[in-house]
PDB file of C-alpha atoms in Angstrom:
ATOM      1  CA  UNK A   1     -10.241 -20.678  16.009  1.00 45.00           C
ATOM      2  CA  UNK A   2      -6.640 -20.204  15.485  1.00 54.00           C
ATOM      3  CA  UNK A   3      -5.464 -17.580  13.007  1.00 59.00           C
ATOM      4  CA  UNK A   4      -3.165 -18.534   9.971  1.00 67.00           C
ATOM      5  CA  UNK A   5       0.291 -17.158   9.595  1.00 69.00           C
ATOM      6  CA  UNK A   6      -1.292 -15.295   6.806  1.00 71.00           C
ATOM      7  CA  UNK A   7      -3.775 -13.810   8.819  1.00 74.00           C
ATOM      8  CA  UNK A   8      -1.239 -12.878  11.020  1.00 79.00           C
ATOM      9  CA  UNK A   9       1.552 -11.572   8.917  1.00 82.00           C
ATOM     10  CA  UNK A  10      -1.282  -9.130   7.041  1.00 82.00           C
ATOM     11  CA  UNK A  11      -2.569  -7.776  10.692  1.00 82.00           C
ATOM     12  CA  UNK A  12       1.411  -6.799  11.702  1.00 86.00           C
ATOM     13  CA  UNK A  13       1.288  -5.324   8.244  1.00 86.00           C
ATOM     14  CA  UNK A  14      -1.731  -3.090   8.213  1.00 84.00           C
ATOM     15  CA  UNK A  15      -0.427  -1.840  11.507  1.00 85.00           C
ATOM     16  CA  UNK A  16       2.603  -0.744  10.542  1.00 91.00           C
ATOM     17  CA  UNK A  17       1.334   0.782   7.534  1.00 89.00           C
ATOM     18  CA  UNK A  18      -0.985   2.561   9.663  1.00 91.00           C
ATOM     19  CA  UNK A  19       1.970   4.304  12.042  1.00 93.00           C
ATOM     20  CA  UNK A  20       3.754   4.948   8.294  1.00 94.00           C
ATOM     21  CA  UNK A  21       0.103   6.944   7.445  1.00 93.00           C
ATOM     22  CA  UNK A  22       0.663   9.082  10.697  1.00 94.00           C
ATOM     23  CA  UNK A  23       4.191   9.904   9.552  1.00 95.00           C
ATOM     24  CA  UNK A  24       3.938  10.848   6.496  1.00 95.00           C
ATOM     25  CA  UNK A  25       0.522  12.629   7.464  1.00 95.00           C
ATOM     26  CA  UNK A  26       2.850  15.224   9.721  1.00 95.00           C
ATOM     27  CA  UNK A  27       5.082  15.818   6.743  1.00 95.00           C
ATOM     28  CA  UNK A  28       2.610  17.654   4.352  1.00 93.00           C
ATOM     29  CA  UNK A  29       5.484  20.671   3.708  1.00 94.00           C
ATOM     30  CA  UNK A  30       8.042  17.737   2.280  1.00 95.00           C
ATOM     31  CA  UNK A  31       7.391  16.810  -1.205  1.00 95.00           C
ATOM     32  CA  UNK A  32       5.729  12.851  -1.251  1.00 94.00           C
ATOM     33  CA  UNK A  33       8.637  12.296  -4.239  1.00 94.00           C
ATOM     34  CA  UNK A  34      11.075  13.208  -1.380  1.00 95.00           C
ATOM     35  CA  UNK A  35       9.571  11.091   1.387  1.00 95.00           C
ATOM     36  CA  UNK A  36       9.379   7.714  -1.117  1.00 93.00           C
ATOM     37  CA  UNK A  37      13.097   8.849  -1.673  1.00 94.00           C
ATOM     38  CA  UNK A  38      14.140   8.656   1.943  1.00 93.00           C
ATOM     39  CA  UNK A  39      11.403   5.787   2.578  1.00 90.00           C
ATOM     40  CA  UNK A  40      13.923   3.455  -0.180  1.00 90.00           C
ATOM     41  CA  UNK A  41      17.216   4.476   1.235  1.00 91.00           C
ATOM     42  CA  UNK A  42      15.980   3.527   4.545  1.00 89.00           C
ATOM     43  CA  UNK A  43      14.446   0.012   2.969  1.00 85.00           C
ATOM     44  CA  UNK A  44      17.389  -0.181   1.217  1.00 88.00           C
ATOM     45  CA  UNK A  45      20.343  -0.182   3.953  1.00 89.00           C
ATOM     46  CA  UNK A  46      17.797  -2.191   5.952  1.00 85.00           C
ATOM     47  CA  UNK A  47      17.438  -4.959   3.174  1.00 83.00           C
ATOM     48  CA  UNK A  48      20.966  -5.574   2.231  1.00 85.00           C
ATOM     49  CA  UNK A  49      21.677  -5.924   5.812  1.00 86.00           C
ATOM     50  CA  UNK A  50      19.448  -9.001   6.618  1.00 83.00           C
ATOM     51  CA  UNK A  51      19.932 -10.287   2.876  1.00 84.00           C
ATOM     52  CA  UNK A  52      23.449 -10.587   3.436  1.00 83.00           C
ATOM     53  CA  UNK A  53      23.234 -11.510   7.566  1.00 84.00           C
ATOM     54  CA  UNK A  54      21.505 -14.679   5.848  1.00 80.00           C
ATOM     55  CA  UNK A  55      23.296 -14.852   2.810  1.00 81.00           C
ATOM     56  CA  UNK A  56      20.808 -14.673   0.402  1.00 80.00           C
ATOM     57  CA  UNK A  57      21.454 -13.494  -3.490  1.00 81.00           C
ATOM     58  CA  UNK A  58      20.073 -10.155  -2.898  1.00 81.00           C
ATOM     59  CA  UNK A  59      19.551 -10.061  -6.653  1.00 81.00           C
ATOM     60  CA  UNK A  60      17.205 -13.333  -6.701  1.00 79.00           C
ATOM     61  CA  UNK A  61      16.778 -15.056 -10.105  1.00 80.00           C
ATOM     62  CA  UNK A  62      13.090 -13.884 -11.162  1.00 82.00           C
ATOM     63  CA  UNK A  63      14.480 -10.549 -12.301  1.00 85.00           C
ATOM     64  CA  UNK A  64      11.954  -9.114 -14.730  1.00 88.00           C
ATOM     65  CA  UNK A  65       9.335 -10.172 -12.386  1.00 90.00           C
ATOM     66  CA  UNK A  66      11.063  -8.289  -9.551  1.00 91.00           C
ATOM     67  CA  UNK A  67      12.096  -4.999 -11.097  1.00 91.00           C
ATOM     68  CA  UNK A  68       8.423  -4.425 -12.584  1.00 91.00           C
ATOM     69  CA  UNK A  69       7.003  -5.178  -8.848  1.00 90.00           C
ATOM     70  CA  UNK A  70       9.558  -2.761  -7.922  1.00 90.00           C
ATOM     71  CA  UNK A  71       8.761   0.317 -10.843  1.00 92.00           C
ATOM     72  CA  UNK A  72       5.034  -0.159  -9.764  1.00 92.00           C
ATOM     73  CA  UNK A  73       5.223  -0.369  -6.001  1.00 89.00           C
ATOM     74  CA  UNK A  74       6.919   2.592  -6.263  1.00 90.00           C
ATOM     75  CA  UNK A  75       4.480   4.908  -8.321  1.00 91.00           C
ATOM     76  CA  UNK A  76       1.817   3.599  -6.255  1.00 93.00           C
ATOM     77  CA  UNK A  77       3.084   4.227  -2.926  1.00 90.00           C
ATOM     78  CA  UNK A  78       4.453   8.201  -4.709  1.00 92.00           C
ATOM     79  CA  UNK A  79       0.493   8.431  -5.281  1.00 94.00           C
ATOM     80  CA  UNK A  80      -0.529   7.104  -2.372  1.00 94.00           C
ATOM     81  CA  UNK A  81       1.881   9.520   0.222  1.00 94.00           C
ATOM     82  CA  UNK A  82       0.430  12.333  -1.724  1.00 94.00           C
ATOM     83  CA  UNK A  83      -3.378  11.478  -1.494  1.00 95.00           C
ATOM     84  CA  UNK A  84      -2.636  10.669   2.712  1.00 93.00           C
ATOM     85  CA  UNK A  85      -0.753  14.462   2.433  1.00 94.00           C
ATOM     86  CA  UNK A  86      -3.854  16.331   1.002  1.00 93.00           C
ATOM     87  CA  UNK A  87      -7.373  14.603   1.785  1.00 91.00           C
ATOM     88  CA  UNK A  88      -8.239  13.273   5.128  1.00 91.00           C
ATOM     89  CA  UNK A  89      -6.601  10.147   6.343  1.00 90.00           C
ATOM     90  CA  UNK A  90      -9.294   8.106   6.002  1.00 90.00           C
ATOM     91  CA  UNK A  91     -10.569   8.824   2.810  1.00 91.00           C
ATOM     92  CA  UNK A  92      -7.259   8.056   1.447  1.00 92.00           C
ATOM     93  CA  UNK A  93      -6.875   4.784   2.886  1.00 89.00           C
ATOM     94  CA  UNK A  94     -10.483   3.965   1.905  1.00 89.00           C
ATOM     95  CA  UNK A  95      -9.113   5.017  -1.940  1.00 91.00           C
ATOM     96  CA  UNK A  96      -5.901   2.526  -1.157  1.00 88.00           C
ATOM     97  CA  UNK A  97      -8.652  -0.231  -0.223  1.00 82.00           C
ATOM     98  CA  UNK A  98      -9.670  -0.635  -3.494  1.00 86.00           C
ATOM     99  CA  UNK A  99      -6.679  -2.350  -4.713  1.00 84.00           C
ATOM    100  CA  UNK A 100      -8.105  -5.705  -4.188  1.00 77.00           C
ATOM    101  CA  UNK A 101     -10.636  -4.912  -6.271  1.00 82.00           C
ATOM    102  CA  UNK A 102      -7.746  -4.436  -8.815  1.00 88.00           C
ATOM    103  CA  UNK A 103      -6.201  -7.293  -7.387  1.00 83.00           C
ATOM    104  CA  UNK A 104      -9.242  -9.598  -8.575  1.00 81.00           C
ATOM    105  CA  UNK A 105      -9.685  -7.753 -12.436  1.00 83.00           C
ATOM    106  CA  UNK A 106      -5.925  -8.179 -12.829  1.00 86.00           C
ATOM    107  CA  UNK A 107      -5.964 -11.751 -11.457  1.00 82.00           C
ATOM    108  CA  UNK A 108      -7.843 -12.945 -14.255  1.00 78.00           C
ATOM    109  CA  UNK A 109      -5.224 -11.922 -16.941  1.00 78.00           C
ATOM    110  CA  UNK A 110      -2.126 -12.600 -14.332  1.00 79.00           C
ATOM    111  CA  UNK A 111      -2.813 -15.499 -12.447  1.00 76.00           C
ATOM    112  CA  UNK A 112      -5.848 -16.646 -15.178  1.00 75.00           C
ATOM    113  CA  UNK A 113      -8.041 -16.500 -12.010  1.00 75.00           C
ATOM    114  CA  UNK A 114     -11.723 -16.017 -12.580  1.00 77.00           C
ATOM    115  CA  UNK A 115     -14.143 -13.156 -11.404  1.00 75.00           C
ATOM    116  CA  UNK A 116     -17.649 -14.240 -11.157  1.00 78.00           C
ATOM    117  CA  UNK A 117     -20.601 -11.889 -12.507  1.00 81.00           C
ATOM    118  CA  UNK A 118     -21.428 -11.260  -8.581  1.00 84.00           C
ATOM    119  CA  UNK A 119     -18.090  -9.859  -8.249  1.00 83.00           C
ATOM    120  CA  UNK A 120     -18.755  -7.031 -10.789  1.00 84.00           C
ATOM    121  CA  UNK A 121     -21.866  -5.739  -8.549  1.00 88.00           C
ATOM    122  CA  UNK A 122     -19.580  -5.218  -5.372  1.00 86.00           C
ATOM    123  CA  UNK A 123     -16.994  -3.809  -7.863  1.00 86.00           C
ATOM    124  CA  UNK A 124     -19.994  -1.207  -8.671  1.00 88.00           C
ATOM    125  CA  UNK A 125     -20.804  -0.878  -5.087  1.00 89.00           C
ATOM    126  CA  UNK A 126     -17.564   0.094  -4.174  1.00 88.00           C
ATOM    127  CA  UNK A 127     -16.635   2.724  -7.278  1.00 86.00           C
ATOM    128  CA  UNK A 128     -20.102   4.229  -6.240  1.00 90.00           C
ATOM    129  CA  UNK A 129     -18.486   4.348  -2.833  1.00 88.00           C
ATOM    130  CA  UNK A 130     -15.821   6.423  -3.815  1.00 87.00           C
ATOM    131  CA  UNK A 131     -18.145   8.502  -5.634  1.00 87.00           C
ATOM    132  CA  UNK A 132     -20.027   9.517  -2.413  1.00 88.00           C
ATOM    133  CA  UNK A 133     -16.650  10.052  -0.777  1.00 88.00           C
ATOM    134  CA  UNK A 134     -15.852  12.587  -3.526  1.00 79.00           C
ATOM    135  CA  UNK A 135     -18.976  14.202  -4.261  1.00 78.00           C
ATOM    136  CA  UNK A 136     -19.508  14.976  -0.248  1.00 78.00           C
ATOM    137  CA  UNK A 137     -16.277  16.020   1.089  1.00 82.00           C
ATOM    138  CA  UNK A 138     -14.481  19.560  -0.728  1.00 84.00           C
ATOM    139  CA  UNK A 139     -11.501  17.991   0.848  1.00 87.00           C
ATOM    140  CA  UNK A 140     -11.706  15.322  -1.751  1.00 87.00           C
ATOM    141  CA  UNK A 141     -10.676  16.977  -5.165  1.00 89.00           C
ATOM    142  CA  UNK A 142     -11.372  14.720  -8.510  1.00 90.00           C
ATOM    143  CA  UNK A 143      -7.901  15.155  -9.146  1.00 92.00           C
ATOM    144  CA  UNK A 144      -6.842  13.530  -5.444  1.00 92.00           C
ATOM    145  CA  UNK A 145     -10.141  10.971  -6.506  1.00 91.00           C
ATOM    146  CA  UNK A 146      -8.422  10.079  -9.842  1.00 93.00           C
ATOM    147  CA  UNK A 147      -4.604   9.740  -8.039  1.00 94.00           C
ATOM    148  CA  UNK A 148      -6.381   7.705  -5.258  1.00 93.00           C
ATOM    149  CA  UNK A 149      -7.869   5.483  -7.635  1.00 93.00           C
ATOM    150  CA  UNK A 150      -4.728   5.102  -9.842  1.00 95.00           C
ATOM    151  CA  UNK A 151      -2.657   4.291  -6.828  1.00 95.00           C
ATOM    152  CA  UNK A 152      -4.921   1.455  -6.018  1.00 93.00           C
ATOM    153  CA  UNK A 153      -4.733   0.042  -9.623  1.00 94.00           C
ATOM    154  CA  UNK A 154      -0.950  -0.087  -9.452  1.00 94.00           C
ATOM    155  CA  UNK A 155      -0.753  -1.758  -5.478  1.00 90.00           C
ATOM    156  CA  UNK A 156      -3.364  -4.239  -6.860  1.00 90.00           C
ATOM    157  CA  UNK A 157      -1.054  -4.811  -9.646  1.00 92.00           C
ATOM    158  CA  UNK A 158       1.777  -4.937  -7.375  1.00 90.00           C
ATOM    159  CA  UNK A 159      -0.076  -7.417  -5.312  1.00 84.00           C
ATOM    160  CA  UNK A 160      -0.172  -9.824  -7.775  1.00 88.00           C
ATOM    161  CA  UNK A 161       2.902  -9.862  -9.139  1.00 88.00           C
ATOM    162  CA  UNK A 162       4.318 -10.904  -5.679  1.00 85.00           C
ATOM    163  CA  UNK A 163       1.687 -13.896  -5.953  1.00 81.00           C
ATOM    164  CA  UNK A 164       3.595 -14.758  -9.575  1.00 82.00           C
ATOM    165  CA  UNK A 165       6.430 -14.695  -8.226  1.00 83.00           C
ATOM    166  CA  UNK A 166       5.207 -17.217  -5.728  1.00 76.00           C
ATOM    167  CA  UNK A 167       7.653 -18.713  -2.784  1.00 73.00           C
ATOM    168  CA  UNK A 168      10.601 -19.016  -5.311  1.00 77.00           C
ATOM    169  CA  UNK A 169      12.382 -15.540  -3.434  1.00 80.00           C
ATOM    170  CA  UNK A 170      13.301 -14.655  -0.125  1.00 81.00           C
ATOM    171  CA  UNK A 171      10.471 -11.956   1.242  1.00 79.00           C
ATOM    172  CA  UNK A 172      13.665  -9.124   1.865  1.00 80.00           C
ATOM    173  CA  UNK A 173      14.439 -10.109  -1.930  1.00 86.00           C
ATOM    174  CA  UNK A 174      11.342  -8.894  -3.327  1.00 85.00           C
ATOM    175  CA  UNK A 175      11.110  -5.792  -1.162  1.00 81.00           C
ATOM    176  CA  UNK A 176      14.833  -5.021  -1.451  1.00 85.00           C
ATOM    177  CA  UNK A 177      13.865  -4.511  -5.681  1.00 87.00           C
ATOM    178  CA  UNK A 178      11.097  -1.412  -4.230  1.00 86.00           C
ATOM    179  CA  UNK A 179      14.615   0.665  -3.753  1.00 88.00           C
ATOM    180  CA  UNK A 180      16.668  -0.415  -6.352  1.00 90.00           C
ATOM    181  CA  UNK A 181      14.420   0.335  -8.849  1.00 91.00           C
ATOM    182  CA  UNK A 182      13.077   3.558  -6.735  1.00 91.00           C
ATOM    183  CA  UNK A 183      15.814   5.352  -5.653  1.00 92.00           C
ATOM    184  CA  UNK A 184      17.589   6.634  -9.143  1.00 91.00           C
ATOM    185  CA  UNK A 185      14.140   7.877 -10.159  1.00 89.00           C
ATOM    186  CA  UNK A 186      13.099  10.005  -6.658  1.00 92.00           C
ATOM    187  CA  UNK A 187      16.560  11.385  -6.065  1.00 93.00           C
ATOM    188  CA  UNK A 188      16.725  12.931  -9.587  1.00 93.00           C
ATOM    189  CA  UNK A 189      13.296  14.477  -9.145  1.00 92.00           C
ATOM    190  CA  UNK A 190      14.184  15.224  -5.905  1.00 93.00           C
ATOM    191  CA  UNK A 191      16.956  17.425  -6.801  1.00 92.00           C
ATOM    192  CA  UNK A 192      14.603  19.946  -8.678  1.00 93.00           C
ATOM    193  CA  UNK A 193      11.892  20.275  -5.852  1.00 93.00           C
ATOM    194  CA  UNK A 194      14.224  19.557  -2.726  1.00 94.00           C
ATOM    195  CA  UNK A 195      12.768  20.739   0.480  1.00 95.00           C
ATOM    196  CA  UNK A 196      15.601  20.652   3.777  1.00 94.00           C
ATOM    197  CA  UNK A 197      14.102  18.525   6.711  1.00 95.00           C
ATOM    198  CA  UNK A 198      14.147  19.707  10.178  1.00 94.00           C
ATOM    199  CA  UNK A 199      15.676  17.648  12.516  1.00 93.00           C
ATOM    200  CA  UNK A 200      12.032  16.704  13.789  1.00 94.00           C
ATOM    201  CA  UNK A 201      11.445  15.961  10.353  1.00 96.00           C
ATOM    202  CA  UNK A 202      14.789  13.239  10.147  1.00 96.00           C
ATOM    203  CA  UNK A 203      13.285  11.555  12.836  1.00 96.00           C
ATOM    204  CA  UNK A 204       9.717  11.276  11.035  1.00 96.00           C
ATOM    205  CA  UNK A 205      10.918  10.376   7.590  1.00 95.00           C
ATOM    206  CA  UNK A 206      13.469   7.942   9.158  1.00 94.00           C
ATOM    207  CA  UNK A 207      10.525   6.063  10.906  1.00 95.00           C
ATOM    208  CA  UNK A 208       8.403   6.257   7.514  1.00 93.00           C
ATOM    209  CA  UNK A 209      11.285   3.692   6.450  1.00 89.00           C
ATOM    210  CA  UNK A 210      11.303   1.349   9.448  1.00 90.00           C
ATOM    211  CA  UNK A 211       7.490   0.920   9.449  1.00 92.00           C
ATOM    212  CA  UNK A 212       7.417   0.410   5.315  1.00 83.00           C
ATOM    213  CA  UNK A 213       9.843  -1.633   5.621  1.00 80.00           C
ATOM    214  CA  UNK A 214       8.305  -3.737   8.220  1.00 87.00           C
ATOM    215  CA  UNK A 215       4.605  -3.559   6.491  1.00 86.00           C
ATOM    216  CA  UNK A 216       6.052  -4.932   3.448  1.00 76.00           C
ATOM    217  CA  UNK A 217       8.089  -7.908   4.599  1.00 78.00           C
ATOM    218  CA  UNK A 218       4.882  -8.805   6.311  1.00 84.00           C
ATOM    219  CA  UNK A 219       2.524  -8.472   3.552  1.00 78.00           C
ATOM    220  CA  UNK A 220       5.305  -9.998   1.382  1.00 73.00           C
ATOM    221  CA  UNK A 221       5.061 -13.067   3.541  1.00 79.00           C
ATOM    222  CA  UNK A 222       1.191 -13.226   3.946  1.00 77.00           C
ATOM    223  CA  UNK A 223       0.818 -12.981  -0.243  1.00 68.00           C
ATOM    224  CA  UNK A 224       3.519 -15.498  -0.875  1.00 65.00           C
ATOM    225  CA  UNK A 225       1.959 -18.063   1.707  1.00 61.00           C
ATOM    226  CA  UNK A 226      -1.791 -17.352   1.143  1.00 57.00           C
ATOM    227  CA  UNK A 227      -4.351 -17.152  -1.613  1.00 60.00           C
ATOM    228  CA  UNK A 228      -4.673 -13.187  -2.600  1.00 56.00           C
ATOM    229  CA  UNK A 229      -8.346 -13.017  -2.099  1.00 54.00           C
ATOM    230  CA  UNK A 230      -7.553 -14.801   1.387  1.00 58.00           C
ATOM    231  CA  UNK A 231      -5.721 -12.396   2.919  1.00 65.00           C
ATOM    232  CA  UNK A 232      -6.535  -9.577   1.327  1.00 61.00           C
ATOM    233  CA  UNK A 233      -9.871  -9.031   3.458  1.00 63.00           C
ATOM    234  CA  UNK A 234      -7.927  -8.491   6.830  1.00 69.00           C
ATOM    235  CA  UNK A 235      -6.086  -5.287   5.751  1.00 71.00           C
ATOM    236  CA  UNK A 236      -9.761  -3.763   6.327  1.00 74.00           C
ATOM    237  CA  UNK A 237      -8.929  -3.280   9.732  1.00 76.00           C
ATOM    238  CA  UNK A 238      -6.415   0.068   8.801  1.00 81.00           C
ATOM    239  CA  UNK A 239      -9.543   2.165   8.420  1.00 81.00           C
ATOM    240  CA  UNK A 240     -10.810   1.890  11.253  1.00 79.00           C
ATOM    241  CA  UNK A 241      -7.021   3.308  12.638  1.00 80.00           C
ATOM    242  CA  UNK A 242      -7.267   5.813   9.887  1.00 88.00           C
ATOM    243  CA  UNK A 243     -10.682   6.920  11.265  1.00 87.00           C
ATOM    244  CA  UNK A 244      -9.552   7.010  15.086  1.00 85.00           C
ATOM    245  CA  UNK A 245      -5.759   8.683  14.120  1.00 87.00           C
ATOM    246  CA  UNK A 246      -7.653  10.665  11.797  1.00 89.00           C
ATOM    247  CA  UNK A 247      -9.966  12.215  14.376  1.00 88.00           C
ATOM    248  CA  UNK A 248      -7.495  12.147  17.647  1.00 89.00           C
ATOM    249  CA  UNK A 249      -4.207  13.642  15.660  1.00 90.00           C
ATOM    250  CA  UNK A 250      -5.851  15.717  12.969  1.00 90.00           C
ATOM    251  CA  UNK A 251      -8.748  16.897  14.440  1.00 91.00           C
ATOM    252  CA  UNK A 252     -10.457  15.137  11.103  1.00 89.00           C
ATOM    253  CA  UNK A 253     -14.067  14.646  11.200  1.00 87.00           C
ATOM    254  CA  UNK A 254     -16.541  12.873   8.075  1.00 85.00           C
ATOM    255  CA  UNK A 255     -19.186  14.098   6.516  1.00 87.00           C
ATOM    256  CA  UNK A 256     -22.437  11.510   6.737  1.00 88.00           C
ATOM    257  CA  UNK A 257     -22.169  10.748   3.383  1.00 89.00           C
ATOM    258  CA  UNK A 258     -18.613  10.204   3.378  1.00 88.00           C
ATOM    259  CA  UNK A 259     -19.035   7.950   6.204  1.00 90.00           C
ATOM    260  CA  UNK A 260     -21.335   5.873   3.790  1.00 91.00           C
ATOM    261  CA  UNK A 261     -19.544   6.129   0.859  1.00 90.00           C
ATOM    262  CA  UNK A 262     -16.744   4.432   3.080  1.00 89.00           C
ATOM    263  CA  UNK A 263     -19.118   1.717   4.192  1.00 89.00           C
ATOM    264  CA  UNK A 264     -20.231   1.168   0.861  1.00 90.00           C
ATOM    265  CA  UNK A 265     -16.550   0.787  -0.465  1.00 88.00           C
ATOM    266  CA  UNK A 266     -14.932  -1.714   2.615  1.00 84.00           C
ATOM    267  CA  UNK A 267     -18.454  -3.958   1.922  1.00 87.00           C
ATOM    268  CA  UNK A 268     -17.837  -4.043  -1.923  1.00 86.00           C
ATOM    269  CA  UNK A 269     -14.205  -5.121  -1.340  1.00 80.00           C
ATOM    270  CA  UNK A 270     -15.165  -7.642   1.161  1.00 78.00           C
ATOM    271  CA  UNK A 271     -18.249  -9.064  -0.761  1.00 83.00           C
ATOM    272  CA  UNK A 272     -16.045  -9.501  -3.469  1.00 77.00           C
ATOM    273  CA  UNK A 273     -13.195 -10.373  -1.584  1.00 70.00           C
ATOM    274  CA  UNK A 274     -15.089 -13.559   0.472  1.00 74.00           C
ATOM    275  CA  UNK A 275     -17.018 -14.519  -3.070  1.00 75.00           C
ATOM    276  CA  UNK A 276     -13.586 -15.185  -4.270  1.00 67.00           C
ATOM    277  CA  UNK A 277     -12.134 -16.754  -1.890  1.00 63.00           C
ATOM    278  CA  UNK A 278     -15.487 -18.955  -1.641  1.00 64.00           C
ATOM    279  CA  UNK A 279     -14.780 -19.875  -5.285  1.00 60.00           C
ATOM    280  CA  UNK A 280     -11.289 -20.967  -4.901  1.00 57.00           C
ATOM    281  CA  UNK A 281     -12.414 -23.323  -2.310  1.00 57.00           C
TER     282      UNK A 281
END
């Protein structure tokens, strides 16, 4: 069976995002503030350049829409760097993979979608995932559980404001607002808590911008062409790279129960995630 171009676009994305995790996984001595900050000057430059190669209105026309995609984006990928910094790769991306469980709660109020009482038992089952992943691994602070879980709340909201928005902007529009909005915020902090890079570390934060910036124009593209719920299911696959880069670049290893409290998170968000999706049918 052929795949759909959403399928697609979201298994180039989780990819990329997954050589972006590696990156900023080797940078733990530069400040995650610092890394978003280089991360939107790199989308930035990159943005412009295509918007204005095609002659697009790099400003777009759903404005409010955009800069609020852009304000939360950013705090959840400034949470997100610093949760991949501290706890093991994939614990962090298993935090980051509960967005969609987000993603449905905030759908309802959003996008007036509806959440069936089903849903709420794989919402449980996940959360008690997470709670296995904490209470097993000393890696896993509750202040790195609470940050994880934030960050996942904000991407979920993220996720469906691109859905509002719909098809009515160009893809590089929307992800061209992540730096606009980003980049006066992180270079101010940034000045108090500035830490040099090495020139090994130029080439490491410049490729954390070419793979974000290539993750998001394809996730950008999968949301705006595809039902959330849809899609959403195929980003699973980054664990399993966070598991293997995890274990073959970090020398990472999981606890059992950590091991389960992953499974029991990725079948939560699926469950829920195919339940939905069977609804909208």
């Amino acid at each position: 069976m052929a795949l759909s171009s959403g399928v697609k676009n979201m298994l180039l994305a989780s990819f990329f995002f997954s050589l972006m995790q590696i990156c900023v996984k080797y940078l733990p001595h530069i400040p995650a503030i610092e890394i978003v900050f280089f991360r939107s000057l790199v989308s930035l430059v990159i943005s412009y350049f295509f918007l204005k190669s095609g002659k697009v209105d790099p400003f777009g026309s759903n404005k409010k829409w955009l800069i609020l995609r852009g304000l939360v984006g950013a705090f959840a990928l400034i949470l997100f760097f610093l949760t991949v910094q501290e706890m093991p790769l994939a614990s962090a991306v298993t935090f980051q993979f509960l967005s969609p469980v987000f993603t449905a709660i905030l759908g309802v109020y959003l996008l007036k979608e509806k959440v069936t009482p089903k849903q709420y038992i794989y919402f449980a089952l996940a959360f008690f995932g997470v709670a296995l992943i904490k209470g097993f691994d000393s890696r896993v602070s509750i202040g790195l559980a609470i940050l994880g879980v934030v960050s996942a709340f904000f991407s979920g909201l993220a996720y469906n404001i691109i859905r509002k928005i719909g098809s009515s902007e160009h893809p590089l529009v929307i992800v061209l607002y992540f730096p606009l909005v980003t980049l006066p915020i992180t270079a101010i902090i940034s000045l108090f808590i500035w830490v040099t890079p090495t020139y090994y570390d130029w080439l490491l934060l410049l490729l954390v911008g070419i793979f974000t910036q290539l993750a998001q124009y394809f996730m950008t593209l999968s949301y705006q062409n595809s039902k959330v719920a849809g899609v959403a299911i195929v980003k699973y696959v980054g664990i399993l790279y966070a598991l293997v880069f995890g274990y073959v670049l970090f020398d990472e290893t999981m606890p059992a129960m950590s091991l389960l409290g992953i499974v029991l998170v990725l079948s939560g968000v699926v469950l829920n995630v195919r339940t939905k999706d069977e609804a909208d049918k």
